[in-house]
């Protein structure tokens, strides 16, 4: 009997797709359930208390329903606030997403790096800790952007991002004292790599780094030796609320092997 248990990916919205893509590249046989908390979106402007109360309970329901072999919190905001509580609540391995400050510091020649996340993520003590441990000799500038999250959601529903709007958000980093010397930006929100082309155009010469490829390698290591089904079913797309926007996103994702929008 082949093991049909899926890998469950969770985010507030479509951002976690930037983690699904490198995972699929490494594990093309993996059945995938992608769950977006559309009813709770966006997380970045919520309080720590709201996220801590919402995320473990939601993951509990998802694990009960889809019985995954592994759950991935493909969201920096949820991970930096609620990862220990989610791990304590679930009986499957949980992989979280944390800002890729360590690889960014390793890459930076100017020793000035930018951390671009949600407002909630960039104020977390977890980020202070990563900066102190892995980028102690760097200036680490931070900016929280709710607008980029919205632009990424709209891009996945078919609306091309405005180059001016993307450039204005990056200005939140470059406009800070020392910001002109940033040579590496950490995409500390899983939504932002979905805007890769527009971001690169707005920041010529700057390199971007995100956690997606590292998470994919971690998932591959944790599932090493496990069995997969012979044929891969379409990825399931689950939302906590299904409206026009979610149906539009599902239509756009059909070409990438996703099924219809399902309600949790
Ligand atoms: N994709 C999420 C993250 O990585 C959060 C986006 C939001 O809901 O604000 O932080």
mmCIF file of C-alpha atoms and ligand atoms in Angstrom:
data_model
loop_
_atom_site.group_PDB
_atom_site.id
_atom_site.type_symbol
_atom_site.label_atom_id
_atom_site.label_comp_id
_atom_site.label_asym_id
_atom_site.label_seq_id
_atom_site.Cartn_x
_atom_site.Cartn_y
_atom_site.Cartn_z
ATOM 1 C CA UNK A 1 0.000 0.000 0.000
ATOM 2 C CA UNK A 2 1.499 3.348 -1.073
ATOM 3 C CA UNK A 3 1.561 6.165 1.501
ATOM 4 C CA UNK A 4 -0.891 8.822 0.295
ATOM 5 C CA UNK A 5 -0.566 11.154 3.291
ATOM 6 C CA UNK A 6 -0.014 14.719 2.088
ATOM 7 C CA UNK A 7 2.269 17.496 3.200
ATOM 8 C CA UNK A 8 0.163 20.300 4.642
ATOM 9 C CA UNK A 9 1.236 23.889 3.942
ATOM 10 C CA UNK A 10 -0.347 26.701 5.913
ATOM 11 C CA UNK A 11 -0.279 30.485 5.465
ATOM 12 C CA UNK A 12 -2.654 33.408 5.939
ATOM 13 C CA UNK A 13 -2.923 33.663 2.153
ATOM 14 C CA UNK A 14 -1.049 32.681 -0.998
ATOM 15 C CA UNK A 15 2.448 33.474 0.329
ATOM 16 C CA UNK A 16 3.193 29.881 1.219
ATOM 17 C CA UNK A 17 3.228 29.071 -2.489
ATOM 18 C CA UNK A 18 6.796 30.412 -2.459
ATOM 19 C CA UNK A 19 7.594 27.475 -0.171
ATOM 20 C CA UNK A 20 5.500 24.950 -2.119
ATOM 21 C CA UNK A 21 7.416 25.635 -5.370
ATOM 22 C CA UNK A 22 10.902 24.607 -4.160
ATOM 23 C CA UNK A 23 9.346 21.683 -2.248
ATOM 24 C CA UNK A 24 7.691 20.368 -5.376
ATOM 25 C CA UNK A 25 10.970 20.717 -7.239
ATOM 26 C CA UNK A 26 12.633 18.420 -4.686
ATOM 27 C CA UNK A 27 9.683 16.102 -4.022
ATOM 28 C CA UNK A 28 7.560 15.945 -7.183
ATOM 29 C CA UNK A 29 5.665 12.890 -5.884
ATOM 30 C CA UNK A 30 4.421 14.594 -2.717
ATOM 31 C CA UNK A 31 0.654 15.062 -2.413
ATOM 32 C CA UNK A 32 0.006 18.610 -1.246
ATOM 33 C CA UNK A 33 -2.729 20.302 0.734
ATOM 34 C CA UNK A 34 -2.361 24.086 0.717
ATOM 35 C CA UNK A 35 -4.423 25.877 3.348
ATOM 36 C CA UNK A 36 -4.874 29.652 3.495
ATOM 37 C CA UNK A 37 -6.581 31.387 6.407
ATOM 38 C CA UNK A 38 -8.464 33.769 4.132
ATOM 39 C CA UNK A 39 -10.922 34.563 6.946
ATOM 40 C CA UNK A 40 -8.039 35.734 9.145
ATOM 41 C CA UNK A 41 -5.934 37.393 6.437
ATOM 42 C CA UNK A 42 -3.824 39.501 6.782
ATOM 43 C CA UNK A 43 -1.815 38.376 9.799
ATOM 44 C CA UNK A 44 0.841 41.089 9.590
ATOM 45 C CA UNK A 45 -1.368 43.809 11.018
ATOM 46 C CA UNK A 46 -2.757 41.634 13.816
ATOM 47 C CA UNK A 47 -1.556 41.496 17.407
ATOM 48 C CA UNK A 48 0.594 38.712 18.820
ATOM 49 C CA UNK A 49 -2.355 37.663 21.001
ATOM 50 C CA UNK A 50 -4.698 37.262 18.035
ATOM 51 C CA UNK A 51 -2.216 35.159 16.068
ATOM 52 C CA UNK A 52 -1.308 33.036 19.084
ATOM 53 C CA UNK A 53 -4.984 32.349 19.715
ATOM 54 C CA UNK A 54 -5.881 31.588 16.110
ATOM 55 C CA UNK A 55 -3.067 29.601 14.520
ATOM 56 C CA UNK A 56 -2.636 26.512 16.782
ATOM 57 C CA UNK A 57 -6.385 25.848 16.805
ATOM 58 C CA UNK A 58 -6.629 26.187 13.043
ATOM 59 C CA UNK A 59 -3.668 23.881 12.449
ATOM 60 C CA UNK A 60 -5.292 21.381 14.814
ATOM 61 C CA UNK A 61 -8.448 21.339 12.676
ATOM 62 C CA UNK A 62 -6.444 21.020 9.461
ATOM 63 C CA UNK A 63 -4.361 18.123 10.749
ATOM 64 C CA UNK A 64 -7.472 16.334 11.973
ATOM 65 C CA UNK A 65 -9.142 16.754 8.602
ATOM 66 C CA UNK A 66 -6.258 16.058 6.181
ATOM 67 C CA UNK A 67 -4.056 13.721 8.272
ATOM 68 C CA UNK A 68 -0.751 15.004 6.824
ATOM 69 C CA UNK A 69 2.617 13.319 7.344
ATOM 70 C CA UNK A 70 4.102 16.754 8.051
ATOM 71 C CA UNK A 71 2.802 20.304 8.529
ATOM 72 C CA UNK A 72 4.624 23.382 7.265
ATOM 73 C CA UNK A 73 3.831 26.816 8.636
ATOM 74 C CA UNK A 74 4.729 28.659 5.440
ATOM 75 C CA UNK A 75 4.343 32.037 7.110
ATOM 76 C CA UNK A 76 6.983 34.023 8.986
ATOM 77 C CA UNK A 77 4.431 35.932 11.039
ATOM 78 C CA UNK A 78 2.698 32.804 12.343
ATOM 79 C CA UNK A 79 6.002 30.963 12.850
ATOM 80 C CA UNK A 80 7.821 33.691 14.766
ATOM 81 C CA UNK A 81 4.824 34.045 17.104
ATOM 82 C CA UNK A 82 3.158 30.636 17.373
ATOM 83 C CA UNK A 83 5.558 27.850 16.314
ATOM 84 C CA UNK A 84 6.196 26.396 19.803
ATOM 85 C CA UNK A 85 2.444 26.375 20.571
ATOM 86 C CA UNK A 86 1.650 24.684 17.254
ATOM 87 C CA UNK A 87 4.317 22.019 17.855
ATOM 88 C CA UNK A 88 2.933 21.378 21.323
ATOM 89 C CA UNK A 89 -0.607 21.017 19.950
ATOM 90 C CA UNK A 90 0.098 18.652 17.033
ATOM 91 C CA UNK A 91 1.215 15.062 16.861
ATOM 92 C CA UNK A 92 2.930 15.422 13.447
ATOM 93 C CA UNK A 93 6.307 17.046 12.705
ATOM 94 C CA UNK A 94 5.991 20.795 12.145
ATOM 95 C CA UNK A 95 8.396 22.850 10.037
ATOM 96 C CA UNK A 96 8.315 26.615 10.526
ATOM 97 C CA UNK A 97 9.537 29.574 8.484
ATOM 98 C CA UNK A 98 11.946 32.046 10.008
ATOM 99 C CA UNK A 99 13.657 35.068 8.448
ATOM 100 C CA UNK A 100 16.737 33.997 6.452
ATOM 101 C CA UNK A 101 19.074 36.390 8.301
ATOM 102 C CA UNK A 102 21.881 33.843 8.589
ATOM 103 C CA UNK A 103 22.348 33.260 4.819
ATOM 104 C CA UNK A 104 21.855 36.984 4.166
ATOM 105 C CA UNK A 105 24.678 37.879 6.558
ATOM 106 C CA UNK A 106 26.885 35.258 4.896
ATOM 107 C CA UNK A 107 26.246 36.870 1.495
ATOM 108 C CA UNK A 108 26.597 40.558 2.370
ATOM 109 C CA UNK A 109 29.751 42.388 1.309
ATOM 110 C CA UNK A 110 28.675 45.804 2.631
ATOM 111 C CA UNK A 111 27.572 44.338 6.014
ATOM 112 C CA UNK A 112 24.266 46.204 5.729
ATOM 113 C CA UNK A 113 21.259 43.955 5.238
ATOM 114 C CA UNK A 114 17.555 44.676 5.007
ATOM 115 C CA UNK A 115 14.817 42.591 6.572
ATOM 116 C CA UNK A 116 11.518 43.040 4.797
ATOM 117 C CA UNK A 117 8.592 41.353 6.518
ATOM 118 C CA UNK A 118 5.186 42.085 7.914
ATOM 119 C CA UNK A 119 4.845 44.676 10.657
ATOM 120 C CA UNK A 120 4.214 41.868 13.147
ATOM 121 C CA UNK A 121 7.290 39.875 12.096
ATOM 122 C CA UNK A 122 9.830 42.692 12.101
ATOM 123 C CA UNK A 123 9.003 43.621 15.713
ATOM 124 C CA UNK A 124 9.457 40.066 17.072
ATOM 125 C CA UNK A 125 12.200 39.389 19.652
ATOM 126 C CA UNK A 126 12.891 36.289 17.537
ATOM 127 C CA UNK A 127 14.242 38.612 14.836
ATOM 128 C CA UNK A 128 16.430 40.476 17.370
ATOM 129 C CA UNK A 129 17.804 37.126 18.407
ATOM 130 C CA UNK A 130 18.575 35.991 14.828
ATOM 131 C CA UNK A 131 20.245 39.330 14.085
ATOM 132 C CA UNK A 132 22.388 39.116 17.243
ATOM 133 C CA UNK A 133 23.365 35.466 16.652
ATOM 134 C CA UNK A 134 24.025 35.482 12.924
ATOM 135 C CA UNK A 135 24.546 39.079 11.856
ATOM 136 C CA UNK A 136 26.310 40.584 14.863
ATOM 137 C CA UNK A 137 28.757 42.518 12.671
ATOM 138 C CA UNK A 138 26.046 43.791 10.294
ATOM 139 C CA UNK A 139 23.681 46.710 10.408
ATOM 140 C CA UNK A 140 20.265 45.087 10.144
ATOM 141 C CA UNK A 141 17.567 47.473 8.922
ATOM 142 C CA UNK A 142 13.938 46.382 9.099
ATOM 143 C CA UNK A 143 10.757 47.404 7.398
ATOM 144 C CA UNK A 144 7.233 46.024 7.783
ATOM 145 C CA UNK A 145 5.009 46.216 4.730
ATOM 146 C CA UNK A 146 1.322 45.361 4.560
ATOM 147 C CA UNK A 147 1.119 46.794 1.039
ATOM 148 C CA UNK A 148 3.495 44.208 -0.451
ATOM 149 C CA UNK A 149 1.364 41.420 1.030
ATOM 150 C CA UNK A 150 -1.705 42.854 -0.710
ATOM 151 C CA UNK A 151 0.215 43.276 -3.972
ATOM 152 C CA UNK A 152 1.314 39.623 -3.867
ATOM 153 C CA UNK A 153 -2.253 38.434 -3.227
ATOM 154 C CA UNK A 154 -3.487 40.546 -6.137
ATOM 155 C CA UNK A 155 -0.685 39.227 -8.377
ATOM 156 C CA UNK A 156 -1.807 35.660 -7.726
ATOM 157 C CA UNK A 157 -5.357 36.650 -8.602
ATOM 158 C CA UNK A 158 -4.127 38.023 -11.943
ATOM 159 C CA UNK A 159 -3.292 41.704 -11.267
ATOM 160 C CA UNK A 160 0.258 42.701 -12.200
ATOM 161 C CA UNK A 161 1.926 44.675 -9.383
ATOM 162 C CA UNK A 162 2.569 48.371 -9.980
ATOM 163 C CA UNK A 163 6.358 48.933 -10.207
ATOM 164 C CA UNK A 164 5.946 52.303 -8.426
ATOM 165 C CA UNK A 165 4.082 50.727 -5.515
ATOM 166 C CA UNK A 166 6.747 48.037 -5.101
ATOM 167 C CA UNK A 167 9.551 50.617 -5.320
ATOM 168 C CA UNK A 168 7.813 52.798 -2.705
ATOM 169 C CA UNK A 169 7.729 49.883 -0.254
ATOM 170 C CA UNK A 170 11.406 49.087 -0.786
ATOM 171 C CA UNK A 171 11.999 52.766 -0.087
ATOM 172 C CA UNK A 172 11.003 51.955 3.500
ATOM 173 C CA UNK A 173 14.358 50.168 3.777
ATOM 174 C CA UNK A 174 16.544 52.239 1.453
ATOM 175 C CA UNK A 175 15.315 55.504 3.005
ATOM 176 C CA UNK A 176 16.633 54.620 6.472
ATOM 177 C CA UNK A 177 20.066 55.890 7.612
ATOM 178 C CA UNK A 178 22.607 53.547 5.979
ATOM 179 C CA UNK A 179 19.901 52.072 3.741
ATOM 180 C CA UNK A 180 21.761 53.060 0.584
ATOM 181 C CA UNK A 181 24.437 50.460 1.427
ATOM 182 C CA UNK A 182 22.052 47.486 1.642
ATOM 183 C CA UNK A 183 23.287 44.725 -0.672
ATOM 184 C CA UNK A 184 21.077 41.839 0.528
ATOM 185 C CA UNK A 185 17.404 41.875 1.465
ATOM 186 C CA UNK A 186 15.786 39.082 3.460
ATOM 187 C CA UNK A 187 12.300 38.376 2.206
ATOM 188 C CA UNK A 188 10.963 37.694 5.694
ATOM 189 C CA UNK A 189 7.406 37.237 4.489
ATOM 190 C CA UNK A 190 6.531 34.292 2.252
ATOM 191 C CA UNK A 191 4.374 36.538 0.073
ATOM 192 C CA UNK A 192 7.299 38.659 -1.099
ATOM 193 C CA UNK A 193 9.182 36.165 -3.331
ATOM 194 C CA UNK A 194 5.977 36.064 -5.393
ATOM 195 C CA UNK A 195 6.859 39.649 -6.411
ATOM 196 C CA UNK A 196 10.429 38.684 -7.272
ATOM 197 C CA UNK A 197 10.599 40.313 -10.717
ATOM 198 C CA UNK A 198 9.125 43.648 -9.593
ATOM 199 C CA UNK A 199 11.341 43.719 -6.505
ATOM 200 C CA UNK A 200 14.502 42.978 -8.499
ATOM 201 C CA UNK A 201 13.602 45.762 -10.937
ATOM 202 C CA UNK A 202 13.122 48.203 -8.046
ATOM 203 C CA UNK A 203 16.435 47.284 -6.390
ATOM 204 C CA UNK A 204 19.081 46.745 -9.066
ATOM 205 C CA UNK A 205 22.251 45.110 -7.774
ATOM 206 C CA UNK A 206 20.608 43.992 -4.527
ATOM 207 C CA UNK A 207 20.285 40.266 -3.826
ATOM 208 C CA UNK A 208 17.170 38.782 -2.242
ATOM 209 C CA UNK A 209 17.101 35.719 -0.034
ATOM 210 C CA UNK A 210 14.185 33.789 1.441
ATOM 211 C CA UNK A 211 13.632 30.654 3.463
ATOM 212 C CA UNK A 212 11.813 28.614 0.777
ATOM 213 C CA UNK A 213 14.703 26.517 -0.571
ATOM 214 C CA UNK A 214 16.003 25.739 2.947
ATOM 215 C CA UNK A 215 12.552 24.681 4.101
ATOM 216 C CA UNK A 216 12.195 22.427 1.066
ATOM 217 C CA UNK A 217 15.493 20.724 1.970
ATOM 218 C CA UNK A 218 14.313 20.312 5.564
ATOM 219 C CA UNK A 219 11.049 18.714 4.392
ATOM 220 C CA UNK A 220 12.992 16.367 2.117
ATOM 221 C CA UNK A 221 15.260 15.370 5.027
ATOM 222 C CA UNK A 222 12.318 14.755 7.380
ATOM 223 C CA UNK A 223 10.486 12.600 4.834
ATOM 224 C CA UNK A 224 13.563 10.736 3.597
ATOM 225 C CA UNK A 225 12.855 7.041 3.110
ATOM 226 C CA UNK A 226 9.087 7.558 3.151
ATOM 227 C CA UNK A 227 6.854 6.129 0.483
ATOM 228 C CA UNK A 228 4.854 8.327 -1.945
ATOM 229 C CA UNK A 229 1.837 7.552 -4.130
ATOM 230 C CA UNK A 230 2.527 6.453 -7.701
ATOM 231 C CA UNK A 231 0.560 9.241 -9.345
ATOM 232 C CA UNK A 232 0.335 12.699 -7.818
ATOM 233 C CA UNK A 233 -3.192 14.020 -7.314
ATOM 234 C CA UNK A 234 -3.876 17.749 -7.964
ATOM 235 C CA UNK A 235 -2.845 19.822 -4.959
ATOM 236 C CA UNK A 236 -5.811 20.655 -2.740
ATOM 237 C CA UNK A 237 -6.498 24.324 -2.127
ATOM 238 C CA UNK A 238 -8.297 24.987 1.127
ATOM 239 C CA UNK A 239 -9.516 28.346 2.434
ATOM 240 C CA UNK A 240 -11.111 29.283 5.746
ATOM 241 C CA UNK A 241 -13.495 31.449 3.723
ATOM 242 C CA UNK A 242 -14.256 31.022 0.028
ATOM 243 C CA UNK A 243 -15.396 34.132 -1.845
ATOM 244 C CA UNK A 244 -14.772 35.676 -5.261
ATOM 245 C CA UNK A 245 -11.123 36.410 -4.529
ATOM 246 C CA UNK A 246 -10.408 32.818 -3.473
ATOM 247 C CA UNK A 247 -12.186 31.447 -6.557
ATOM 248 C CA UNK A 248 -10.132 33.784 -8.749
ATOM 249 C CA UNK A 249 -6.917 32.610 -7.115
ATOM 250 C CA UNK A 250 -7.967 28.983 -7.651
ATOM 251 C CA UNK A 251 -8.579 29.663 -11.350
ATOM 252 C CA UNK A 252 -5.070 31.113 -11.656
ATOM 253 C CA UNK A 253 -3.523 28.193 -9.821
ATOM 254 C CA UNK A 254 -5.256 25.527 -11.913
ATOM 255 C CA UNK A 255 -2.397 25.749 -14.429
ATOM 256 C CA UNK A 256 0.044 24.915 -11.616
ATOM 257 C CA UNK A 257 -1.732 21.694 -10.732
ATOM 258 C CA UNK A 258 -4.110 22.940 -8.021
ATOM 259 C CA UNK A 259 -7.733 21.858 -7.663
ATOM 260 C CA UNK A 260 -10.803 24.005 -6.968
ATOM 261 C CA UNK A 261 -11.129 26.209 -3.892
ATOM 262 C CA UNK A 262 -12.412 24.148 -0.962
ATOM 263 C CA UNK A 263 -13.773 25.517 2.323
ATOM 264 C CA UNK A 264 -12.366 24.219 5.604
HETATM 265 N N1 LIG B 1 2.842 35.304 4.430
HETATM 266 C C1 LIG B 1 2.892 35.781 5.755
HETATM 267 C C2 LIG B 1 4.317 35.853 6.302
HETATM 268 O O1 LIG B 1 5.193 35.137 5.839
HETATM 269 C C3 LIG B 1 2.006 36.887 6.253
HETATM 270 C C4 LIG B 1 1.218 37.765 5.349
HETATM 271 C C5 LIG B 1 0.084 38.470 6.099
HETATM 272 O O2 LIG B 1 -0.955 37.817 6.256
HETATM 273 O O3 LIG B 1 0.236 39.612 6.537
HETATM 274 O O4 LIG B 1 4.603 36.575 7.190
#
